[in-house]
Amino acid sequence: MLRKSIKGIKRRTTFINNLAQAFVDAKLYDYAITVYNKGKKATPDYPYFYERADVYKLKGDMVSMVNEYLDAIDFRDSELYMAQNNLQNSLGYDEESAGLKNPILKQELQKRIQSKPDKIVFAEFLIFILKQQKEFDAAFVQSKSIDKRNKEDGRRIYELARICVSNKAWETAQRCYQYLIDKPNCIYAESSSIEVLGVEYELVLEKPQATKEELTIVEQKLQAASDKHKGSFMQTFVVKNLATLKAYYLNKPEEAIALLDEVISNPSIKPVDKADYKILQADIYLVSGAIWDASLLYSQVEKDFKYEAIGHEAKFKNAKLSFYAGDFKWAKTQCDVLKGATTKLIANDALDLSLIITDAIGVDTNEVPLQLFASAELMILQHRYTDAIARMDSVNLLFSNNTLGDDIFFKKAAIYERTNRYADAEKMYKDIIEFYPSELYGDDAQYKLAQLYENKIKDTAKAKEAYEAIITNYPGSIFVTEARKRFRELRGDKINN
C-alpha cells in the first residue's frame, strides 16, 4: 500500500512528509528517499534537503547526508547557518575511529569549492570548520583566496589574525598581518603594522634560547613604533611589551621606567590604562630592588580603584611585596582581606599565599625556611632562575621538616617550563601529584601537567589522561570545567561554544 502510494504523490508537502515518515517508521529508508525525490520534483520551491539528510543519517550514509546539507546551501546561501548547526549536531564523536567525522565534510567541501569556485559560501563554510579545529594555516590560505578573488578590503584576514592571536597561533597571525601590510591601500595596514609587533614579541620570547641580537631587533621595532605614535592611542599597543622587554630581558630597567613615566603623564590616557602602566612600573621597581617605590605605586592604584579588579590586583601585589620582604603577618592580613575579592583569580591567589604562610609559620615559629622561599620567589621574578632553584633546594637541605615541599616543587616546575626543560617540569608535577595529592597544589599540578603534555610535549594521549585525572580525582577543582572541555576536544567530541 505504501509503495503504491509513491506513484500518487501530489503537490502537498504534508502528504509527502507523512508518506516518507511512514517508510522511515518501517525502516524502508530508500523508499522514503524516493518519496522526497519525487516531492522535490513536485514542489521545486521546497526541495526537502533537510528531510533527506535526516534519512541518510538514519541509514548511516554520512557522505550523502553531508551533500544534502551542501545542496541546501547551494540552493540558497541563507541556509548556511542552519546547515552548519545541523551538521555540527550530526558529525560528532565517532566511537570506531576515535575522532570526528568532520573529515568527510571537509572533503566534500573541497570538492564543491573546486567545482564551484565562484560559490563563496562553500569556502566560508570550510574556513568556519578550519577555525573551529584550529587549523589556522589552512584557514589563512582559504581566506586569502577569497580576499584576492573578490578584491575585498582585508577584513576577513584581519579578523582571522586576531583569532590566531587569541589562540597563540603566532606564526599564522604574523602571516595574516604581513599580508595586510603588503596589500595595496589596505585600511587594516596601519593597525596590522602595530599588532604584528606584539606577535613578533611573543615569538621571540617563546624561543628556547633567544639571543640578545634577536631581542634587540624586536626592541628596535617596538621603539620605532612607540616614537612614531608618541602621545597617541596607537602608542599604547606597544608600550607594555617594549617596557617588559627592556626591563626583564635586556637589563634596561631605567629606560623601561622612563618610557612608562612618559605614557602615564599623558593626559589623554584613560585612568584605568594609567593604573595598568603603574602596576607594570611597580613590578619593574620591585625586581630592580626599589621596594618602596614599587609599594607606593601599588598603593596608588589600590586607592584609586579600591573596589575594582585592578585595585585588587595592586593590593595583592603589595601583599606579595611584603611577603618578599619577610613581613609575613602583614602579607597574610592583606591576603585574608582579598579572599573575598570579586576577581576569582586574585581571590584564589590570595588564599593560596595565606595558606602557604599559615602552614609554614602557623605551628613552627621559625621563619627562616619561609624567608628563603620568599627570596627565591623574588629571584624568579628577576629571572635569576639558577639562583632561585639553589635557594629553594637549600630549604630542603637545611630544614628537612619544612612544610614547603609542594610549593618548592611547583615553583621549580614553573622555572623548568620557562627554560624549556620539559622533562624536569614533568617530574616536578608528578612528584606533587604522588607525594602531595591533597595539598594546595594537587589539582594545579595535575592541570599544569595536562597543559604541558598538550602544548609543549605534544603528547595528546598523555594530555587526555591527565585532564581526565582532574575530572576524576579533583571534582571540586576550579579546573574541572576547562579540563572536561579540553578532554572532550582532544578525544574528538564536538564542542558547542
Coordinates of C-alpha atoms in Angstrom, one line a residue:
M1 CA 0.0 0.0 0.0
L2 CA 2.8 2.5 1.0
R3 CA 4.8 1.6 -2.1
K4 CA 1.8 2.1 -4.4
S5 CA 1.1 5.5 -2.8
I6 CA 4.5 6.8 -4.1
K7 CA 3.0 6.9 -7.6
G8 CA 0.2 9.1 -6.4
I9 CA 2.3 11.8 -4.8
K10 CA 0.5 15.1 -5.0
R11 CA 1.8 18.6 -4.7
R12 CA 1.3 18.7 -1.0
T13 CA 4.1 19.0 1.5
T14 CA 2.2 17.5 4.4
F15 CA 1.2 14.4 2.3
I16 CA 4.8 13.9 1.2
N17 CA 6.2 14.2 4.7
N18 CA 3.7 11.9 6.2
L19 CA 4.3 9.3 3.5
A20 CA 8.0 9.5 3.8
Q21 CA 7.8 9.2 7.6
A22 CA 5.7 6.1 7.2
F23 CA 8.6 4.5 5.3
V24 CA 11.1 5.7 7.8
D25 CA 9.0 4.2 10.6
A26 CA 9.1 0.9 8.7
K27 CA 12.8 1.3 8.2
L28 CA 12.4 1.4 4.5
Y29 CA 14.8 4.3 4.1
D30 CA 15.3 4.0 0.3
Y31 CA 11.6 4.3 -0.3
A32 CA 11.5 7.4 2.0
I33 CA 14.3 9.0 -0.1
T34 CA 12.4 8.1 -3.3
V35 CA 9.3 9.9 -1.9
Y36 CA 11.3 13.0 -1.1
N37 CA 13.0 12.9 -4.6
K38 CA 9.5 12.8 -6.2
G39 CA 8.4 15.5 -3.8
K40 CA 11.3 17.7 -4.9
K41 CA 10.1 17.5 -8.5
A42 CA 6.5 18.2 -7.5
T43 CA 7.4 21.1 -5.2
P44 CA 10.7 22.6 -6.6
D45 CA 10.4 25.6 -4.2
Y46 CA 10.8 23.2 -1.3
P47 CA 13.4 20.6 -2.2
Y48 CA 13.4 18.5 1.1
F49 CA 17.2 18.8 1.6
Y50 CA 16.9 18.5 5.4
E51 CA 14.4 15.7 5.4
R52 CA 16.6 13.6 3.0
A53 CA 19.6 14.4 5.1
D54 CA 17.8 13.0 8.2
V55 CA 17.0 9.8 6.3
Y56 CA 20.6 9.4 5.1
K57 CA 21.8 9.8 8.7
L58 CA 19.5 7.0 9.8
K59 CA 20.9 4.9 7.0
G60 CA 24.4 5.7 8.2
D61 CA 25.3 7.2 4.8
M62 CA 27.2 10.2 6.1
V63 CA 28.6 11.3 2.7
S64 CA 25.1 11.6 1.2
M65 CA 23.9 13.3 4.4
V66 CA 26.6 15.9 4.1
N67 CA 25.9 16.5 0.5
E68 CA 22.2 17.1 1.2
Y69 CA 23.2 19.9 3.5
L70 CA 25.6 21.3 1.0
D71 CA 22.9 21.2 -1.7
A72 CA 20.7 23.2 0.7
I73 CA 23.5 25.8 0.9
D74 CA 24.0 25.7 -2.9
F75 CA 20.2 26.2 -3.3
R76 CA 20.1 29.3 -1.1
D77 CA 23.1 30.9 0.7
S78 CA 21.0 31.9 3.7
E79 CA 20.7 28.2 4.5
L80 CA 24.4 28.2 5.6
Y81 CA 23.7 28.7 9.3
M82 CA 21.0 26.1 9.7
A83 CA 23.1 23.6 7.7
Q84 CA 26.1 24.4 9.9
N85 CA 24.1 23.8 13.1
N86 CA 22.6 20.5 11.8
L87 CA 26.0 19.2 10.6
Q88 CA 27.6 20.1 13.9
N89 CA 25.0 18.1 15.7
S90 CA 25.3 15.2 13.3
L91 CA 29.1 15.0 12.9
G92 CA 30.1 14.3 16.4
Y93 CA 32.3 11.8 18.0
D94 CA 32.8 8.5 16.1
E95 CA 33.5 5.6 18.5
E96 CA 35.0 3.5 15.8
S97 CA 37.6 5.9 14.5
A98 CA 38.0 7.7 17.9
G99 CA 37.8 11.0 16.0
L100 CA 35.5 13.4 14.2
K101 CA 33.5 12.5 11.1
N102 CA 34.3 16.1 10.1
P103 CA 36.9 15.0 7.6
I104 CA 34.0 13.9 5.4
L105 CA 32.6 17.4 5.5
K106 CA 36.0 18.9 4.7
Q107 CA 36.5 16.6 1.8
E108 CA 33.1 17.3 0.3
L109 CA 33.5 21.0 0.8
Q110 CA 36.8 20.9 -1.0
K111 CA 35.1 19.2 -4.0
R112 CA 32.4 21.9 -4.0
I113 CA 35.0 24.6 -3.9
Q114 CA 36.8 23.1 -6.9
S115 CA 33.7 22.6 -8.9
K116 CA 32.1 25.9 -8.0
P117 CA 34.9 28.4 -7.2
D118 CA 32.5 31.3 -7.5
K119 CA 30.2 30.0 -4.8
I120 CA 32.0 31.8 -1.9
V121 CA 29.7 30.3 0.7
F122 CA 31.4 26.9 0.5
A123 CA 34.8 28.4 1.1
E124 CA 33.4 30.4 4.0
F125 CA 31.9 27.2 5.5
L126 CA 35.3 25.5 5.2
I127 CA 37.0 28.4 6.9
F128 CA 34.5 28.2 9.7
I129 CA 35.4 24.5 10.2
L130 CA 39.1 25.1 10.0
K131 CA 38.9 27.8 12.6
Q132 CA 36.9 25.5 14.9
Q133 CA 39.6 22.8 14.5
K134 CA 42.3 25.4 15.0
E135 CA 43.8 24.7 11.6
F136 CA 44.7 28.3 11.2
D137 CA 47.2 27.9 8.4
A138 CA 44.6 26.3 6.1
A139 CA 42.1 28.9 7.2
F140 CA 44.5 31.6 6.1
V141 CA 45.0 30.0 2.7
Q142 CA 41.3 29.9 2.1
S143 CA 40.6 33.4 3.4
K144 CA 43.4 34.9 1.3
S145 CA 42.0 33.2 -1.8
I146 CA 38.6 34.8 -1.2
D147 CA 40.1 38.2 -0.4
K148 CA 42.0 38.2 -3.6
R149 CA 39.3 36.7 -5.8
N150 CA 36.6 39.2 -4.5
K151 CA 39.0 42.1 -4.2
E152 CA 37.9 42.6 -0.6
D153 CA 39.3 45.1 1.9
G154 CA 41.1 42.6 4.1
R155 CA 38.5 42.4 6.9
R156 CA 38.3 38.6 7.0
I157 CA 42.1 38.3 7.1
Y158 CA 42.3 40.9 9.9
E159 CA 39.6 39.0 11.9
L160 CA 41.5 35.7 11.4
A161 CA 44.7 37.4 12.6
R162 CA 43.0 38.3 15.9
I163 CA 41.6 34.9 16.3
C164 CA 45.1 33.5 15.8
V165 CA 46.5 35.8 18.4
S166 CA 43.8 34.8 20.9
N167 CA 44.8 31.2 20.3
K168 CA 48.5 31.9 20.4
A169 CA 48.9 30.8 16.8
W170 CA 51.7 33.3 16.4
E171 CA 53.2 32.2 13.1
T172 CA 49.9 32.3 11.3
A173 CA 48.9 35.6 12.9
Q174 CA 52.2 37.0 11.6
R175 CA 51.4 35.8 8.1
C176 CA 48.0 37.4 8.3
Y177 CA 49.3 40.7 9.4
Q178 CA 52.1 40.8 6.9
Y179 CA 49.6 40.1 4.1
L180 CA 47.6 43.1 5.2
I181 CA 50.7 45.3 5.5
D182 CA 51.7 44.3 1.9
K183 CA 48.2 44.7 0.5
P184 CA 47.9 47.9 -1.5
N185 CA 45.7 50.6 0.0
C186 CA 44.5 48.3 2.8
I187 CA 42.6 50.0 5.5
Y188 CA 43.9 47.5 8.1
A189 CA 47.6 48.0 7.2
E190 CA 48.4 50.5 9.9
S191 CA 46.7 48.6 12.7
S192 CA 48.4 45.4 11.4
S193 CA 51.8 47.1 11.4
I194 CA 51.4 47.7 15.1
E195 CA 49.7 44.4 16.1
V196 CA 52.3 42.3 14.3
L197 CA 54.9 43.7 16.6
G198 CA 53.1 42.1 19.5
V199 CA 53.2 38.8 17.6
E200 CA 57.0 39.2 17.0
Y201 CA 57.4 39.9 20.7
E202 CA 55.6 36.7 21.6
L203 CA 57.6 34.7 19.1
V204 CA 61.0 35.8 20.3
L205 CA 60.1 35.2 24.0
E206 CA 58.8 31.7 23.1
K207 CA 62.2 30.8 21.7
P208 CA 64.1 28.3 24.0
Q209 CA 67.3 30.5 23.9
A210 CA 66.5 33.8 22.2
T211 CA 69.8 35.7 21.6
K212 CA 70.4 39.3 22.6
E213 CA 70.5 40.2 19.0
E214 CA 67.1 38.8 18.4
L215 CA 65.7 40.5 21.4
T216 CA 67.3 43.8 20.3
I217 CA 65.7 43.6 16.9
V218 CA 62.3 43.3 18.4
E219 CA 63.1 46.1 20.8
Q220 CA 64.1 48.4 18.0
K221 CA 60.9 47.8 16.1
L222 CA 58.8 48.4 19.2
Q223 CA 60.8 51.6 19.9
A224 CA 60.3 52.9 16.4
A225 CA 56.6 52.3 16.6
S226 CA 56.4 54.0 20.0
D227 CA 58.4 57.0 18.8
K228 CA 56.2 57.2 15.6
H229 CA 53.0 57.2 17.6
K230 CA 54.2 59.1 20.7
G231 CA 51.3 60.7 22.6
S232 CA 48.6 58.9 20.5
F233 CA 46.4 56.0 21.3
M234 CA 48.4 53.7 19.0
Q235 CA 51.5 54.0 21.3
T236 CA 49.6 52.1 24.0
F237 CA 49.7 49.0 21.9
V238 CA 53.5 48.7 22.1
V239 CA 54.4 50.3 25.4
K240 CA 53.9 47.4 27.7
N241 CA 55.8 44.9 25.5
L242 CA 58.6 47.4 25.0
A243 CA 58.9 48.2 28.7
T244 CA 58.8 44.5 29.6
L245 CA 61.5 43.6 27.0
K246 CA 63.8 46.4 28.3
A247 CA 63.3 45.6 31.9
Y248 CA 63.2 41.8 32.1
Y249 CA 65.2 40.7 29.0
L250 CA 67.7 43.5 28.1
N251 CA 68.6 44.7 31.5
K252 CA 67.4 48.3 30.9
P253 CA 65.0 48.9 33.8
E254 CA 65.7 52.7 33.8
E255 CA 64.7 53.0 30.2
A256 CA 61.6 51.0 30.9
I257 CA 60.6 53.2 33.8
A258 CA 61.2 56.4 31.9
L259 CA 59.1 55.1 29.0
L260 CA 56.2 54.3 31.4
D261 CA 56.6 57.7 33.1
E262 CA 56.1 59.3 29.7
V263 CA 52.9 57.4 29.0
I264 CA 51.5 57.7 32.5
S265 CA 51.9 61.5 32.2
N266 CA 49.9 61.6 29.0
P267 CA 46.5 63.3 29.9
S268 CA 44.7 61.5 27.1
I269 CA 45.3 58.1 28.5
K270 CA 42.4 56.6 30.4
P271 CA 42.8 56.3 34.2
V272 CA 42.4 52.5 34.2
D273 CA 45.1 52.3 31.5
K274 CA 47.4 54.5 33.6
A275 CA 46.8 52.2 36.5
D276 CA 47.8 49.3 34.4
Y277 CA 51.1 51.0 33.4
K278 CA 51.7 51.9 37.1
I279 CA 51.4 48.3 38.1
L280 CA 54.0 47.3 35.4
Q281 CA 56.2 50.2 36.5
A282 CA 55.9 49.0 40.1
D283 CA 56.8 45.4 39.1
I284 CA 60.0 46.8 37.4
Y285 CA 60.9 48.8 40.5
L286 CA 60.4 45.6 42.6
V287 CA 62.7 43.4 40.5
S288 CA 65.2 46.3 40.5
G289 CA 65.3 46.3 44.3
A290 CA 63.4 49.6 44.7
I291 CA 60.8 48.1 47.0
W292 CA 59.4 51.3 48.5
D293 CA 58.9 52.9 45.0
A294 CA 57.0 49.7 44.0
S295 CA 54.9 49.8 47.1
L296 CA 54.0 53.4 46.6
L297 CA 52.7 52.8 43.0
Y298 CA 50.8 49.7 44.1
S299 CA 49.2 51.7 46.9
Q300 CA 48.2 54.5 44.5
V301 CA 46.4 52.1 42.2
E302 CA 44.8 50.3 45.1
K303 CA 43.5 53.6 46.5
D304 CA 42.2 54.8 43.1
F305 CA 40.5 51.6 42.2
K306 CA 39.6 50.2 45.6
Y307 CA 36.5 48.2 44.5
E308 CA 37.7 47.2 41.0
A309 CA 39.7 44.3 39.7
I310 CA 42.8 46.3 39.0
G311 CA 42.7 47.7 42.6
H312 CA 42.5 44.1 43.9
E313 CA 45.5 43.2 41.8
A314 CA 47.5 46.1 43.1
K315 CA 46.6 45.2 46.7
F316 CA 47.7 41.6 46.2
K317 CA 51.0 42.7 44.6
N318 CA 51.6 44.8 47.7
A319 CA 50.9 41.8 49.8
K320 CA 53.4 39.8 47.8
L321 CA 55.9 42.6 48.2
S322 CA 55.5 42.3 52.0
F323 CA 56.0 38.6 51.6
Y324 CA 59.2 39.0 49.7
A325 CA 60.4 41.4 52.4
G326 CA 59.7 38.9 55.1
D327 CA 56.8 40.7 56.7
F328 CA 54.6 37.6 56.6
K329 CA 52.0 38.6 59.2
W330 CA 51.1 41.8 57.2
A331 CA 51.1 39.9 54.0
K332 CA 48.7 37.3 55.4
T333 CA 46.4 40.1 56.8
Q334 CA 46.2 41.6 53.3
C335 CA 45.6 38.3 51.7
D336 CA 42.8 37.4 54.1
V337 CA 41.0 40.6 53.1
L338 CA 41.4 39.7 49.4
K339 CA 39.8 36.2 49.9
G340 CA 36.5 37.9 49.2
A341 CA 37.7 39.8 46.1
T342 CA 35.3 39.7 43.2
T343 CA 38.1 38.7 40.9
K344 CA 38.3 35.0 41.3
L345 CA 41.9 34.7 40.2
I346 CA 43.1 37.3 42.8
A347 CA 40.9 35.7 45.5
N348 CA 42.4 32.3 44.8
D349 CA 46.0 33.6 44.7
A350 CA 45.4 35.4 48.0
L351 CA 44.0 32.3 49.6
D352 CA 47.0 30.3 48.4
L353 CA 49.5 32.7 49.7
S354 CA 47.7 32.9 53.0
L355 CA 47.7 29.1 53.3
I356 CA 51.5 29.0 52.5
I357 CA 52.2 31.4 55.3
T358 CA 49.9 29.7 57.8
D359 CA 51.3 26.3 57.0
A360 CA 54.9 27.5 57.2
I361 CA 54.8 29.5 60.5
G362 CA 51.5 28.5 62.0
V363 CA 53.0 25.9 64.3
D364 CA 56.7 26.4 63.9
T365 CA 57.8 29.9 64.8
N366 CA 61.0 29.5 62.7
E367 CA 60.5 31.8 59.8
V368 CA 63.8 31.1 58.1
P369 CA 62.6 28.4 55.7
L370 CA 59.8 30.8 54.5
Q371 CA 62.2 33.7 54.2
L372 CA 64.4 31.6 52.0
F373 CA 61.5 30.5 49.9
A374 CA 60.2 34.1 49.6
S375 CA 63.6 35.3 48.5
A376 CA 63.6 32.5 45.9
E377 CA 60.3 33.7 44.5
L378 CA 61.7 37.2 44.1
M379 CA 64.6 35.7 42.2
I380 CA 62.2 34.1 39.9
L381 CA 60.6 37.5 39.1
Q382 CA 64.1 38.8 38.4
H383 CA 64.7 35.9 36.0
R384 CA 67.5 34.6 38.3
Y385 CA 66.4 31.1 37.8
T386 CA 69.6 29.2 38.7
D387 CA 69.8 31.2 42.0
A388 CA 66.2 30.6 42.7
I389 CA 66.5 26.8 42.3
A390 CA 69.6 26.8 44.5
R391 CA 67.8 28.8 47.2
M392 CA 64.8 26.5 47.2
D393 CA 66.9 23.4 47.3
S394 CA 68.7 24.9 50.4
V395 CA 65.3 25.0 52.2
N396 CA 65.0 21.2 51.9
L397 CA 68.7 20.7 52.8
L398 CA 68.7 22.8 55.9
F399 CA 65.2 22.2 57.1
S400 CA 64.1 18.7 56.4
N401 CA 60.8 19.0 58.2
N402 CA 59.6 22.2 56.4
T403 CA 56.1 22.5 55.1
L404 CA 57.1 23.9 51.7
G405 CA 57.7 20.7 49.8
D406 CA 54.9 21.0 47.3
D407 CA 55.4 24.8 47.0
I408 CA 59.0 24.3 46.0
F409 CA 58.2 21.5 43.5
F410 CA 55.6 23.8 41.9
K411 CA 57.9 26.8 41.6
K412 CA 60.7 24.7 40.2
A413 CA 58.3 23.2 37.7
A414 CA 57.4 26.7 36.5
I415 CA 61.1 27.6 36.1
Y416 CA 61.7 24.4 34.1
E417 CA 58.8 25.2 31.8
R418 CA 60.1 28.7 31.2
T419 CA 63.6 27.4 30.4
N420 CA 62.2 24.6 28.2
R421 CA 63.3 21.8 30.5
Y422 CA 60.0 19.9 30.0
A423 CA 61.1 16.6 31.3
D424 CA 62.2 18.2 34.6
A425 CA 58.9 20.1 34.8
E426 CA 57.0 16.9 34.2
K427 CA 58.9 15.2 37.1
M428 CA 58.1 18.1 39.5
Y429 CA 54.4 18.0 38.7
K430 CA 54.3 14.2 39.0
D431 CA 56.1 14.4 42.4
I432 CA 53.4 16.8 43.7
I433 CA 50.6 14.5 42.4
E434 CA 52.3 11.5 44.0
F435 CA 53.5 12.9 47.3
Y436 CA 51.2 15.8 47.9
P437 CA 47.9 14.9 46.1
S438 CA 45.7 16.6 48.7
E439 CA 47.8 19.6 49.4
L440 CA 47.4 23.1 48.0
Y441 CA 48.9 22.4 44.5
G442 CA 47.5 18.9 43.9
D443 CA 44.9 19.9 41.3
D444 CA 47.1 22.8 40.0
A445 CA 49.9 20.3 39.3
Q446 CA 47.6 17.9 37.6
Y447 CA 46.2 20.7 35.3
K448 CA 49.7 22.1 34.6
L449 CA 50.9 18.6 33.7
A450 CA 48.0 18.2 31.3
Q451 CA 48.8 21.5 29.7
L452 CA 52.5 20.6 29.5
Y453 CA 51.6 17.4 27.6
E454 CA 49.2 19.1 25.3
N455 CA 51.1 22.4 24.5
K456 CA 54.8 21.7 25.0
I457 CA 55.5 17.9 24.8
K458 CA 52.7 17.4 22.2
D459 CA 51.6 14.1 23.6
T460 CA 47.8 14.0 23.1
A461 CA 47.3 10.6 24.8
K462 CA 49.0 11.7 28.0
A463 CA 47.3 15.1 27.9
K464 CA 43.9 13.4 27.7
E465 CA 44.8 11.1 30.5
A466 CA 46.0 14.0 32.7
Y467 CA 42.8 16.0 32.0
E468 CA 40.6 13.0 32.8
A469 CA 42.5 12.6 36.2
I470 CA 41.4 16.2 37.1
I471 CA 37.8 15.3 36.5
T472 CA 38.1 12.0 38.4
N473 CA 40.4 12.9 41.3
Y474 CA 39.6 16.6 41.8
P475 CA 35.9 17.0 41.2
G476 CA 35.7 20.2 43.2
S477 CA 38.7 21.9 41.4
I478 CA 38.3 25.2 39.6
F479 CA 40.0 23.5 36.7
V480 CA 37.3 20.8 36.2
T481 CA 35.2 22.7 33.6
E482 CA 38.2 23.6 31.4
A483 CA 39.7 20.1 31.9
R484 CA 36.4 18.5 30.8
K485 CA 36.4 20.8 27.7
R486 CA 40.0 20.0 26.8
F487 CA 39.5 16.3 27.4
R488 CA 36.5 16.2 25.1
E489 CA 38.2 18.3 22.4
L490 CA 41.3 16.0 22.5
R491 CA 39.1 13.0 22.3
G492 CA 37.4 14.4 19.3
D493 CA 34.0 15.4 20.6
K494 CA 32.1 18.3 19.1
I495 CA 32.2 21.3 21.5
N496 CA 29.5 23.9 21.3
N497 CA 31.0 27.2 22.3

